mmCIF file of N, CA and C in Angstrom:
data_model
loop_
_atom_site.group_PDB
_atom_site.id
_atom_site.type_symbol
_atom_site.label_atom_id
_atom_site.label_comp_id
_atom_site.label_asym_id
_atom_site.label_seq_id
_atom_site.Cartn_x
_atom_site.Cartn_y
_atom_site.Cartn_z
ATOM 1 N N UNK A 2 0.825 -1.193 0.000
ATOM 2 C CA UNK A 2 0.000 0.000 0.000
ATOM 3 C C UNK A 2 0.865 1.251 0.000
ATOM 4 N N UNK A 3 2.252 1.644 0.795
ATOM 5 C CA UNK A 3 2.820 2.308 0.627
ATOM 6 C C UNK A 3 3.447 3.009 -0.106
ATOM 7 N N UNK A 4 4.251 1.948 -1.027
ATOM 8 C CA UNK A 4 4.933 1.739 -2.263
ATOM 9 C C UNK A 4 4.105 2.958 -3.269
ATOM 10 N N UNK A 5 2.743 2.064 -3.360
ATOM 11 C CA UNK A 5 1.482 2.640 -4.484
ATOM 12 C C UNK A 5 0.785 4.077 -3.817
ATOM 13 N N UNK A 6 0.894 4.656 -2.730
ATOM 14 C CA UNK A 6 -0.390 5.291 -2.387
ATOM 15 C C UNK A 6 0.157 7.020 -3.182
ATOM 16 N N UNK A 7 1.257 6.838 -3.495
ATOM 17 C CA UNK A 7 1.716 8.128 -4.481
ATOM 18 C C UNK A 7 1.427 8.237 -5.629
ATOM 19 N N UNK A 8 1.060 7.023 -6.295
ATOM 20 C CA UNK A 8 1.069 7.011 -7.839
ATOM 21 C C UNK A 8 0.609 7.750 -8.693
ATOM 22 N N UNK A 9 -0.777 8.292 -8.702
ATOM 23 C CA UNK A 9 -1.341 9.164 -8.626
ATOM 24 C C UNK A 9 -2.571 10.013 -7.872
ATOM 25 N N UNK A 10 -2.329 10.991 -7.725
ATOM 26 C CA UNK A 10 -3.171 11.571 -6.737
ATOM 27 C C UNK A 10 -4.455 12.612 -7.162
ATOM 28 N N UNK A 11 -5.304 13.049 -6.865
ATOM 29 C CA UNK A 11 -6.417 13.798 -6.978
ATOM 30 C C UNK A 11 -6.920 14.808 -5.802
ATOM 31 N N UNK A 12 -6.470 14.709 -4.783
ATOM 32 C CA UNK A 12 -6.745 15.753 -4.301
ATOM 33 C C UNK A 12 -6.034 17.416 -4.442
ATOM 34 N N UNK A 13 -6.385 18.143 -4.125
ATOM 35 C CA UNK A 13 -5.732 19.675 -3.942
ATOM 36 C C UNK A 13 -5.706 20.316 -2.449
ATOM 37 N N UNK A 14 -4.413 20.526 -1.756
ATOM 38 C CA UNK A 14 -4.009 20.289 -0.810
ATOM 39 C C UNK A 14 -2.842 21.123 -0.573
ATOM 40 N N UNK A 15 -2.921 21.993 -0.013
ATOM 41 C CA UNK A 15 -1.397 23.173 0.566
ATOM 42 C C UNK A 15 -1.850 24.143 0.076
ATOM 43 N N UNK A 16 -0.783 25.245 0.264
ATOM 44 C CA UNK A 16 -0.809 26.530 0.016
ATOM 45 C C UNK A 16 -0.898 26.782 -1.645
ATOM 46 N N UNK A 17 -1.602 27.692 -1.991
ATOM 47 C CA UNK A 17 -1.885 27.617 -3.502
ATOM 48 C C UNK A 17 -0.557 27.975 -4.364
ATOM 49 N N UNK A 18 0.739 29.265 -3.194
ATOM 50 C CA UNK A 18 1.676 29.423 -3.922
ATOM 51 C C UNK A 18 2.558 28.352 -3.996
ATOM 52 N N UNK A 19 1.892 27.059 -3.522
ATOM 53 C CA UNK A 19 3.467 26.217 -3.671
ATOM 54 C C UNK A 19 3.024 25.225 -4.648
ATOM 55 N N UNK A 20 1.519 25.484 -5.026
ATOM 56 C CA UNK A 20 0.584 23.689 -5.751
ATOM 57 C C UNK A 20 1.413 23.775 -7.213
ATOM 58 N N UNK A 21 1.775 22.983 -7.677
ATOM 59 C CA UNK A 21 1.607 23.050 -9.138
ATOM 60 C C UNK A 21 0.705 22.752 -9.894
ATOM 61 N N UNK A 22 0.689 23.331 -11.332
ATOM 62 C CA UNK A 22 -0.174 23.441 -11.998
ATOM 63 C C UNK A 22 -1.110 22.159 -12.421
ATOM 64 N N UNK A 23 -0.502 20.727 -12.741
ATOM 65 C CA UNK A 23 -1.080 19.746 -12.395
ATOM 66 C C UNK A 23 -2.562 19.258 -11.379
ATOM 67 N N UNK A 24 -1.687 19.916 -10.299
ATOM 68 C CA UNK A 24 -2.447 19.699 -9.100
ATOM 69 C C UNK A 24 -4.007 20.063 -9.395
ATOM 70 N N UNK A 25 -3.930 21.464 -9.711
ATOM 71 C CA UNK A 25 -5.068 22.619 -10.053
ATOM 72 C C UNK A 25 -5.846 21.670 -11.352
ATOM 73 N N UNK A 26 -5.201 21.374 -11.755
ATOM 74 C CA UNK A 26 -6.768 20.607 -12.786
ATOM 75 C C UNK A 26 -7.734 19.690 -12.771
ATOM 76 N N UNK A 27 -6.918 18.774 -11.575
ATOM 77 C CA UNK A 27 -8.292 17.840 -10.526
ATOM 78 C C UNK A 27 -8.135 16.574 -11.970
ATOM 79 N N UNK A 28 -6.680 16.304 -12.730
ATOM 80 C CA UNK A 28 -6.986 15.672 -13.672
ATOM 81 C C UNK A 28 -6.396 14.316 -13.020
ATOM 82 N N UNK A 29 -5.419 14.452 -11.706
ATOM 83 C CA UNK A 29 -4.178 13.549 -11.614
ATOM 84 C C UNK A 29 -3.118 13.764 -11.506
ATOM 85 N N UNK A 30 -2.465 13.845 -10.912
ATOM 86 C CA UNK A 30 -0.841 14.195 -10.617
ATOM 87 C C UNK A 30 -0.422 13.373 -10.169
ATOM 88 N N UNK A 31 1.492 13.144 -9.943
ATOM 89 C CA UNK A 31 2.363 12.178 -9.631
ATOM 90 C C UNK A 31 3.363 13.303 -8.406
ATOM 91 N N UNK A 32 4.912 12.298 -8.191
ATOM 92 C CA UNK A 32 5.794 12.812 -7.591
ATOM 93 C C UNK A 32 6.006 14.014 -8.234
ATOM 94 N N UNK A 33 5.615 14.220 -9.508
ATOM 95 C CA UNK A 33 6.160 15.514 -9.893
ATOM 96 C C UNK A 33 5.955 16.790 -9.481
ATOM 97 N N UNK A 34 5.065 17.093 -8.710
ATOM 98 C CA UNK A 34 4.187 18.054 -8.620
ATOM 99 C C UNK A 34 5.331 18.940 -7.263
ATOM 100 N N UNK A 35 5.833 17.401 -6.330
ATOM 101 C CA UNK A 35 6.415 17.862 -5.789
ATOM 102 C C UNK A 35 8.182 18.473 -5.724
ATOM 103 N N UNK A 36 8.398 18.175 -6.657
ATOM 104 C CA UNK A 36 9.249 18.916 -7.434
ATOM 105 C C UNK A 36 9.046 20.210 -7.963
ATOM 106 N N UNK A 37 7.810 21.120 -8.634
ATOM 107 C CA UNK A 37 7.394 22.410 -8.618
ATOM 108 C C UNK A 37 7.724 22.670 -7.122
ATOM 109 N N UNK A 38 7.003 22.221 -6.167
ATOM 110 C CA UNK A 38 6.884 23.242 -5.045
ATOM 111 C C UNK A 38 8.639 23.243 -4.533
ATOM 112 N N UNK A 39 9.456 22.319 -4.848
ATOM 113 C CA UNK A 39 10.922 22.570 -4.163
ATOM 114 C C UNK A 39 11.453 24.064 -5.585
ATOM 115 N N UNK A 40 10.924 23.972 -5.872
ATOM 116 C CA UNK A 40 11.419 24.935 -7.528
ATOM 117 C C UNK A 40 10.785 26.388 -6.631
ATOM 118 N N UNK A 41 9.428 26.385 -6.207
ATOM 119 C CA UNK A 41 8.799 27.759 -5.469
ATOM 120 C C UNK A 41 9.335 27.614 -4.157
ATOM 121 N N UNK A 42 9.487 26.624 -3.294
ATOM 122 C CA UNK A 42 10.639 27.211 -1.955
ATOM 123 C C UNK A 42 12.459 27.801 -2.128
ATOM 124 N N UNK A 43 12.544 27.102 -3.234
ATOM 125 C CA UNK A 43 13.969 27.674 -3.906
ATOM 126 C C UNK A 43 14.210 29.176 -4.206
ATOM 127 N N UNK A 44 12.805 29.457 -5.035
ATOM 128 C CA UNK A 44 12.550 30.746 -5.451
ATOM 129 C C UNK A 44 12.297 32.065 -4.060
ATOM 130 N N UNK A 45 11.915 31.434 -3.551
ATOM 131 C CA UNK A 45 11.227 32.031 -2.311
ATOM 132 C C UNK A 45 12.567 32.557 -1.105
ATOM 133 N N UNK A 46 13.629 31.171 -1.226
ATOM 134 C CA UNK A 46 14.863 31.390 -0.446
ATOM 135 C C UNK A 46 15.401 32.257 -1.003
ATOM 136 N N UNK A 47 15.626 32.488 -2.226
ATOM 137 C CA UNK A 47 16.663 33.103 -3.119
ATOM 138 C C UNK A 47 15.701 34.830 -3.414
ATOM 139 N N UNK A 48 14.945 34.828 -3.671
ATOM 140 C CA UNK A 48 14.529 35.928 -3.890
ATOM 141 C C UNK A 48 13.644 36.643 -2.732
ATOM 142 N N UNK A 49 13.006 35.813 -1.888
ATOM 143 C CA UNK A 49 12.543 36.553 -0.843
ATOM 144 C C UNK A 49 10.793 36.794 -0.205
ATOM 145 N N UNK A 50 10.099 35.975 -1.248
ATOM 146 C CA UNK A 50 8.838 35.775 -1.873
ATOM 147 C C UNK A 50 8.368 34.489 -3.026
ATOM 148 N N UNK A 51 7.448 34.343 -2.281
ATOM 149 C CA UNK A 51 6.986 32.933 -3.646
ATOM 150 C C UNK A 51 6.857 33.815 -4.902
ATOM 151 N N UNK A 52 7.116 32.750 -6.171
ATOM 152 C CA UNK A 52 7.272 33.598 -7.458
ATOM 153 C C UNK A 52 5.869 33.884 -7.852
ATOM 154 N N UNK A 53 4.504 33.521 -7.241
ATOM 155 C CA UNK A 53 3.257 33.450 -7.812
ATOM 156 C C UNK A 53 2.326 34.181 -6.873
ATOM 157 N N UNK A 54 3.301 35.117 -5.860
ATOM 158 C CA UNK A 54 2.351 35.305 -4.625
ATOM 159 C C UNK A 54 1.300 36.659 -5.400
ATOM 160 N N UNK A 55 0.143 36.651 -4.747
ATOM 161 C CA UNK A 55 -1.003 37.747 -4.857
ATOM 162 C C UNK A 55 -1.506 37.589 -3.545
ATOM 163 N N UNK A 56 -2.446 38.636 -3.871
ATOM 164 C CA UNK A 56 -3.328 39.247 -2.638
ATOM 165 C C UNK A 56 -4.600 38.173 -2.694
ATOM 166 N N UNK A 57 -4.959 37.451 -3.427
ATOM 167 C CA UNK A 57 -6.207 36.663 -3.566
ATOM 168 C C UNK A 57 -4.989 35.393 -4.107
ATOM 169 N N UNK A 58 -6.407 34.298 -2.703
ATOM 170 C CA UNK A 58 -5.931 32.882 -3.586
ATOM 171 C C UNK A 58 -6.581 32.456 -5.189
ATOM 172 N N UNK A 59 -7.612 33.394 -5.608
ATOM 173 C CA UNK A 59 -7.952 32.701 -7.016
ATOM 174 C C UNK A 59 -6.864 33.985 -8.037
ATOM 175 N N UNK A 60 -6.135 35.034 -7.295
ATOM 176 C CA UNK A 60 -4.905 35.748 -8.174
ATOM 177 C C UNK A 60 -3.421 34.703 -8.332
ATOM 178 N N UNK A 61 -3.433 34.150 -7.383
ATOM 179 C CA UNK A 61 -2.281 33.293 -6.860
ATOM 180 C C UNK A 61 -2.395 31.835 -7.935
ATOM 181 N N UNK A 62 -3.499 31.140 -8.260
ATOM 182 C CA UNK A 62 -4.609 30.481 -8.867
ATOM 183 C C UNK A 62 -4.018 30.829 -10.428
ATOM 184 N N UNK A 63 -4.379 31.853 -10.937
ATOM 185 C CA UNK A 63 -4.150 32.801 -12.429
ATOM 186 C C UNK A 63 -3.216 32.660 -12.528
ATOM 187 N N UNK A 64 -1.824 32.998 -11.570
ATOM 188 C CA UNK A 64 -0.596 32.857 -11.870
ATOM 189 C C UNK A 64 -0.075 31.563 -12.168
ATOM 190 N N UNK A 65 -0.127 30.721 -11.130
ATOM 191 C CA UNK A 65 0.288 28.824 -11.170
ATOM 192 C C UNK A 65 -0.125 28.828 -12.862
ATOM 193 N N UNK A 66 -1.325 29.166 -12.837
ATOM 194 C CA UNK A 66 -1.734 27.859 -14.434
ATOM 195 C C UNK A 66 -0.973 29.077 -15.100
ATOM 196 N N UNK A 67 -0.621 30.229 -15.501
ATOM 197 C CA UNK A 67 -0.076 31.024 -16.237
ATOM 198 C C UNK A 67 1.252 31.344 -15.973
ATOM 199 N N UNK A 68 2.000 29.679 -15.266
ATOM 200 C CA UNK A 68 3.568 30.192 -15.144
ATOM 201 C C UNK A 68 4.311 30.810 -16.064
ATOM 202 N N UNK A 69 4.142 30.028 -17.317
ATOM 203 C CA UNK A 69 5.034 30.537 -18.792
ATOM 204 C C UNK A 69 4.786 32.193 -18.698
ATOM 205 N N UNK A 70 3.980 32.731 -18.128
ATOM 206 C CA UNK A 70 4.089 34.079 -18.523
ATOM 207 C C UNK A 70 4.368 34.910 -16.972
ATOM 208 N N UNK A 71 3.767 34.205 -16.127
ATOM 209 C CA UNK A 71 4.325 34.457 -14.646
ATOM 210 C C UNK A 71 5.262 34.249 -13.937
ATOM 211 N N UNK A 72 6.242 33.511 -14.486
ATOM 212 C CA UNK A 72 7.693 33.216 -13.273
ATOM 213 C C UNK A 72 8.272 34.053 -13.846
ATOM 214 N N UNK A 73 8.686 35.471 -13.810
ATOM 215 C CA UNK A 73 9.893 36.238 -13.622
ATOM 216 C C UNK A 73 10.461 36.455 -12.338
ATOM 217 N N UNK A 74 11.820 36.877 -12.921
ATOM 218 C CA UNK A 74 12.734 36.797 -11.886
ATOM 219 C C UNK A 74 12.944 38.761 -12.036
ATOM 220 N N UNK A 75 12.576 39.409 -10.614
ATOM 221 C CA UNK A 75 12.899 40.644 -10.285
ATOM 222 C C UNK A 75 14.559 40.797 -10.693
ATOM 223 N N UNK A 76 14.633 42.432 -11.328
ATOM 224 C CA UNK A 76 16.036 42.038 -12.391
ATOM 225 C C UNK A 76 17.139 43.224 -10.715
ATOM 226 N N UNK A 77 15.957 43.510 -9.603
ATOM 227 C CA UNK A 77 17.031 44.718 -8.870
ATOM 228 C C UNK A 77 17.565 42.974 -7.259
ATOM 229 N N UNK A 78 16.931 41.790 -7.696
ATOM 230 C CA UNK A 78 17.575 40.781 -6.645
ATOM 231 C C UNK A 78 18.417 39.964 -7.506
ATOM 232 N N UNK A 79 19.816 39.834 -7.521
ATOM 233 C CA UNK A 79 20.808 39.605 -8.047
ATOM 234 C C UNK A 79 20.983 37.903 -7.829
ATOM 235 N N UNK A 80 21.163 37.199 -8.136
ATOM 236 C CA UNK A 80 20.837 35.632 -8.281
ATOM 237 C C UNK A 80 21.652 34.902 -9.308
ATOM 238 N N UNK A 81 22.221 33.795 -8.998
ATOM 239 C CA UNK A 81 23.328 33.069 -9.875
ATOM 240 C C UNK A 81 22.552 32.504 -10.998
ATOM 241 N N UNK A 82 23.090 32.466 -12.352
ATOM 242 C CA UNK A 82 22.486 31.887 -13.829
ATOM 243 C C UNK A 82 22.272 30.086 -13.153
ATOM 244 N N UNK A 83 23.174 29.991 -12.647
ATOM 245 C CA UNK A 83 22.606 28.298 -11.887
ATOM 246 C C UNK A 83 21.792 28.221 -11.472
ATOM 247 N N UNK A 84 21.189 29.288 -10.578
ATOM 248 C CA UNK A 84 20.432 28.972 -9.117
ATOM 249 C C UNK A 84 19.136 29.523 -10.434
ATOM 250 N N UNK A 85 19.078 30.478 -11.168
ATOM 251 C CA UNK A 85 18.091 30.248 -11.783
ATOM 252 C C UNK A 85 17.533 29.618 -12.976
ATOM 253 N N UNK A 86 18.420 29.306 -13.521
ATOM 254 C CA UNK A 86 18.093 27.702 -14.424
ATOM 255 C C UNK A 86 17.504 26.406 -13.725
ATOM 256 N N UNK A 87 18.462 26.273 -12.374
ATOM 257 C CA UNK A 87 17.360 25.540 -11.593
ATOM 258 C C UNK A 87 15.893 25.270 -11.382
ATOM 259 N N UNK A 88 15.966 26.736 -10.828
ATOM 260 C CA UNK A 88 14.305 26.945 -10.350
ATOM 261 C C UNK A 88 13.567 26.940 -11.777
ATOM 262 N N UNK A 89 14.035 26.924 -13.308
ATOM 263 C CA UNK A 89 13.521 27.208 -13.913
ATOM 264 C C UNK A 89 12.791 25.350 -14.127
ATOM 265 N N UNK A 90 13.501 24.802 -14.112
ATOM 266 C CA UNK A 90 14.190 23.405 -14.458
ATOM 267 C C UNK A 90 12.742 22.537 -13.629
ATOM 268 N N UNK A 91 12.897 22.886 -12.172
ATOM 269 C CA UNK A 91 11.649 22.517 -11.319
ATOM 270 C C UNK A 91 10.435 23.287 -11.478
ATOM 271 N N UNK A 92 10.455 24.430 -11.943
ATOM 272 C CA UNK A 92 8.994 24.819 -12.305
ATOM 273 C C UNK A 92 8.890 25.139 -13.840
ATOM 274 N N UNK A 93 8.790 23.444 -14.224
ATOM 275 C CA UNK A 93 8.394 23.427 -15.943
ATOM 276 C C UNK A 93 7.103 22.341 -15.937
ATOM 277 N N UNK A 94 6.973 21.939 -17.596
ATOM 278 C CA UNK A 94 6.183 20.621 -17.835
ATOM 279 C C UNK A 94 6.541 19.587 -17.100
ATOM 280 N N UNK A 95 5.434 18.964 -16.186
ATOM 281 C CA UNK A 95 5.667 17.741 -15.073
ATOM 282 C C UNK A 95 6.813 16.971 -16.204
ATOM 283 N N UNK A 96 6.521 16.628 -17.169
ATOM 284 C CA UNK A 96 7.145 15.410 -18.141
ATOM 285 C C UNK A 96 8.716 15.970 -17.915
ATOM 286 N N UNK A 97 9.133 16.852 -18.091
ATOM 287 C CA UNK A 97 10.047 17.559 -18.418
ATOM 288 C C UNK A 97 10.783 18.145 -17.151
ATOM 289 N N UNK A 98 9.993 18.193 -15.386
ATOM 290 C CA UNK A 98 10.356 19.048 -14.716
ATOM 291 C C UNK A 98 12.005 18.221 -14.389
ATOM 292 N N UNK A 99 13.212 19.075 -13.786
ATOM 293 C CA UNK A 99 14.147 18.394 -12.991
ATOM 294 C C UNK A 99 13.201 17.592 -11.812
ATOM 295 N N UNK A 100 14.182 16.327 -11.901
ATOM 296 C CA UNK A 100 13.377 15.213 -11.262
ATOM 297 C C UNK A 100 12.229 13.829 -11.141
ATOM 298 N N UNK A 101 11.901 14.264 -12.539
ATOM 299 C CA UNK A 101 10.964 13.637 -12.942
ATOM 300 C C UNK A 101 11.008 12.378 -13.325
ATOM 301 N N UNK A 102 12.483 12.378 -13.726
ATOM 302 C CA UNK A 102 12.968 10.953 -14.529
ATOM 303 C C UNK A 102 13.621 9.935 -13.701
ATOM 304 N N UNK A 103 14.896 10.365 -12.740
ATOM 305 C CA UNK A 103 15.024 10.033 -12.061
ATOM 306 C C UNK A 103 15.199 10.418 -10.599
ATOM 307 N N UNK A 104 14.521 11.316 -10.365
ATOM 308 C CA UNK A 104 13.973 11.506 -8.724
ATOM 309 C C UNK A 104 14.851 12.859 -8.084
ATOM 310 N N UNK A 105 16.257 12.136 -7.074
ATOM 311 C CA UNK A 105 16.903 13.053 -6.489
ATOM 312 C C UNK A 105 18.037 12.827 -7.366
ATOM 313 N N UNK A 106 18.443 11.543 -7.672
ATOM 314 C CA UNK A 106 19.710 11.309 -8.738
ATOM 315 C C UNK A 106 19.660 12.446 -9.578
ATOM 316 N N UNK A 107 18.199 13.396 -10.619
ATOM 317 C CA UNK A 107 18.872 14.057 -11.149
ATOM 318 C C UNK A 107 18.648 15.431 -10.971
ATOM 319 N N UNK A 108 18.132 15.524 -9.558
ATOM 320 C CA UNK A 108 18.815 16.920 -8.593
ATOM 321 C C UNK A 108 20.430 16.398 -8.150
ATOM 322 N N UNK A 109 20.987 15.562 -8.140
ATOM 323 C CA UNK A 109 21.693 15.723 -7.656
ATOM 324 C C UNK A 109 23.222 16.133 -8.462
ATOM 325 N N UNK A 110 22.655 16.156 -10.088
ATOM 326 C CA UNK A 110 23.223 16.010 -10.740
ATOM 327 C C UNK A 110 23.534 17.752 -11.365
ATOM 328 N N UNK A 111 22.870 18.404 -10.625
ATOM 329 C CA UNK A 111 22.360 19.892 -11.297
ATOM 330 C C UNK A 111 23.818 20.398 -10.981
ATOM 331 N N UNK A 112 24.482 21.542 -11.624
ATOM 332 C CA UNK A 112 25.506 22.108 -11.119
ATOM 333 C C UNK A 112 25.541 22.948 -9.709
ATOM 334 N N UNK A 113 24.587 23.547 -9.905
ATOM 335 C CA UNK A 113 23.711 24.406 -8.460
ATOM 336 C C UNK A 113 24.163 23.933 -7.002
ATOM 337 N N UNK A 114 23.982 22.857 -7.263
ATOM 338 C CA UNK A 114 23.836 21.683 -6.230
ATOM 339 C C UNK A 114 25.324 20.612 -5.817
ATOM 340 N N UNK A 115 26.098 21.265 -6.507
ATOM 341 C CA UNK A 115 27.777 20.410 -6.871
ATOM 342 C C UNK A 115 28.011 20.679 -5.349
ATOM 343 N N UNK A 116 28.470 21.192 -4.552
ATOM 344 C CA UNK A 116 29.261 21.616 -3.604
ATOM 345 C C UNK A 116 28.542 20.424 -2.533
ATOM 346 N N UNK A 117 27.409 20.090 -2.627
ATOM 347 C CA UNK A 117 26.579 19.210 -1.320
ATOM 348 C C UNK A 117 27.036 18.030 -1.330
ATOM 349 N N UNK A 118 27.533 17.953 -0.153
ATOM 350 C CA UNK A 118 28.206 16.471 0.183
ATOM 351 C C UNK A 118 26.926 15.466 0.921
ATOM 352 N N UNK A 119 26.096 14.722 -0.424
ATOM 353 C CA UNK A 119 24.907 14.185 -0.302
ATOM 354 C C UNK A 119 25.043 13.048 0.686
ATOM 355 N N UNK A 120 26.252 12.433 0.542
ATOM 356 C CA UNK A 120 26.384 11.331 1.550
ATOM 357 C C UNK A 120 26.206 11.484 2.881
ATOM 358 N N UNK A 121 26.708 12.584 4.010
ATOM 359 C CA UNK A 121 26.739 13.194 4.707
ATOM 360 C C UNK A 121 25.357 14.267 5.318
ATOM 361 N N UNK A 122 24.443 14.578 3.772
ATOM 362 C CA UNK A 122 24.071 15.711 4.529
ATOM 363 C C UNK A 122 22.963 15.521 5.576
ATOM 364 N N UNK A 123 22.444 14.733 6.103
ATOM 365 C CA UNK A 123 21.920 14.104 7.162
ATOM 366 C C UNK A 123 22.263 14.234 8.595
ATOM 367 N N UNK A 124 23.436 14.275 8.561
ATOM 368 C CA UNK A 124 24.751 14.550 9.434
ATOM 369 C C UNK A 124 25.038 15.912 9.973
ATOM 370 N N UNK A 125 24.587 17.151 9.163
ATOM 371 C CA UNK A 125 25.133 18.050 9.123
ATOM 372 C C UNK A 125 24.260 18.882 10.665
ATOM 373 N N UNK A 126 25.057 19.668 11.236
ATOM 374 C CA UNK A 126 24.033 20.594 12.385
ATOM 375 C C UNK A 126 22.968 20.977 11.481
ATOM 376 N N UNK A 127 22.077 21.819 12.024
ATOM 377 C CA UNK A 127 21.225 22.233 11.996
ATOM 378 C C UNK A 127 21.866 24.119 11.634
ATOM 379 N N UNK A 128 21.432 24.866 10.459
ATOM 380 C CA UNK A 128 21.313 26.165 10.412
ATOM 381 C C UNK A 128 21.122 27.205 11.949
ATOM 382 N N UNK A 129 20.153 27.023 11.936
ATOM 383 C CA UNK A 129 19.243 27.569 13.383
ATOM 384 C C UNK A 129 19.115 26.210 14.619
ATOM 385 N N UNK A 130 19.565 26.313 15.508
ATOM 386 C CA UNK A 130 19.235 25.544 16.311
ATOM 387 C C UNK A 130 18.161 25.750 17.438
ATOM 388 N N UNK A 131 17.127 24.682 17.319
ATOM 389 C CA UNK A 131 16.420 25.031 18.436
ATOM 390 C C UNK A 131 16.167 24.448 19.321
ATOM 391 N N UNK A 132 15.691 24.889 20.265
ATOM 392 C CA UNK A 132 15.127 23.929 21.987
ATOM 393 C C UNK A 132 13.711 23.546 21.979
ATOM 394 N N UNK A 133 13.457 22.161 22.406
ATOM 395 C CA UNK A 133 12.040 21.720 22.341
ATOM 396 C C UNK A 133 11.640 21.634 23.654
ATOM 397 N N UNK A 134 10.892 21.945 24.309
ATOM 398 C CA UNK A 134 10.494 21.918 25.868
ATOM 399 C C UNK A 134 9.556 21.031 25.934
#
């Protein structure tokens, strides 16, 4: 049951700036979908804001299905040609997105991403450390 319960999915579920466009058509989606939303937390680290955010969730809605004309990149937040080929890479055609084919193998393969010592990074502290009471 585990294995299968991803295969494909039908519900619509999270924040609208992170769904991909898939999601939104109620037709079926796969793992891919979740690959867009690492493409909009990427975007979000790096620039400072989800790339699709509005004031209304059915503006937010307009944007997702109208990425091709909605993902720009603000030209005054300065950002590496890697880091945005990336994000471009995860927020494309599911068929086509980074990841799709073979999973993390081909995130792991991105140049962006060269410096991460994948074996290890499990291992690594924590950024922020916090206390749980």
């Amino acid at each position: 049951w585990k294995r299968n319960r991803r295969a494909l999915a039908y519900s619509t579920v999270g924040t609208p700036d992170y769904i991909a466009p898939e999601v939104f058509l109620q037709t079926g989606y796969g793992p891919q979908a979740d690959w867009w939303s690492l493409g909009v937390i990427m975007y979000e680290m790096l620039i400072g804001y989800p790339p699709f955010c509005s004031e209304s969730p059915q503006e937010t809605y307009r944007k997702v299905m109208s990425w091709r004309e909605s993902l720009t990149f603000p030209p005054e937040i300065p950002i590496s040609e890697e880091a945005r080929e990336t994000i471009l890479r995860f927020c494309s055609e599911p068929d086509r997105r980074l990841g799709s084919q073979r999973g993390i193998e081909d995130v792991k393969s991105v140049s962006f991403f060269r410096g991460v010592d994948w074996n290890h990074v499990r291992e690594r502290p924590a950024a922020i450390s916090v206390e749980v009471r």
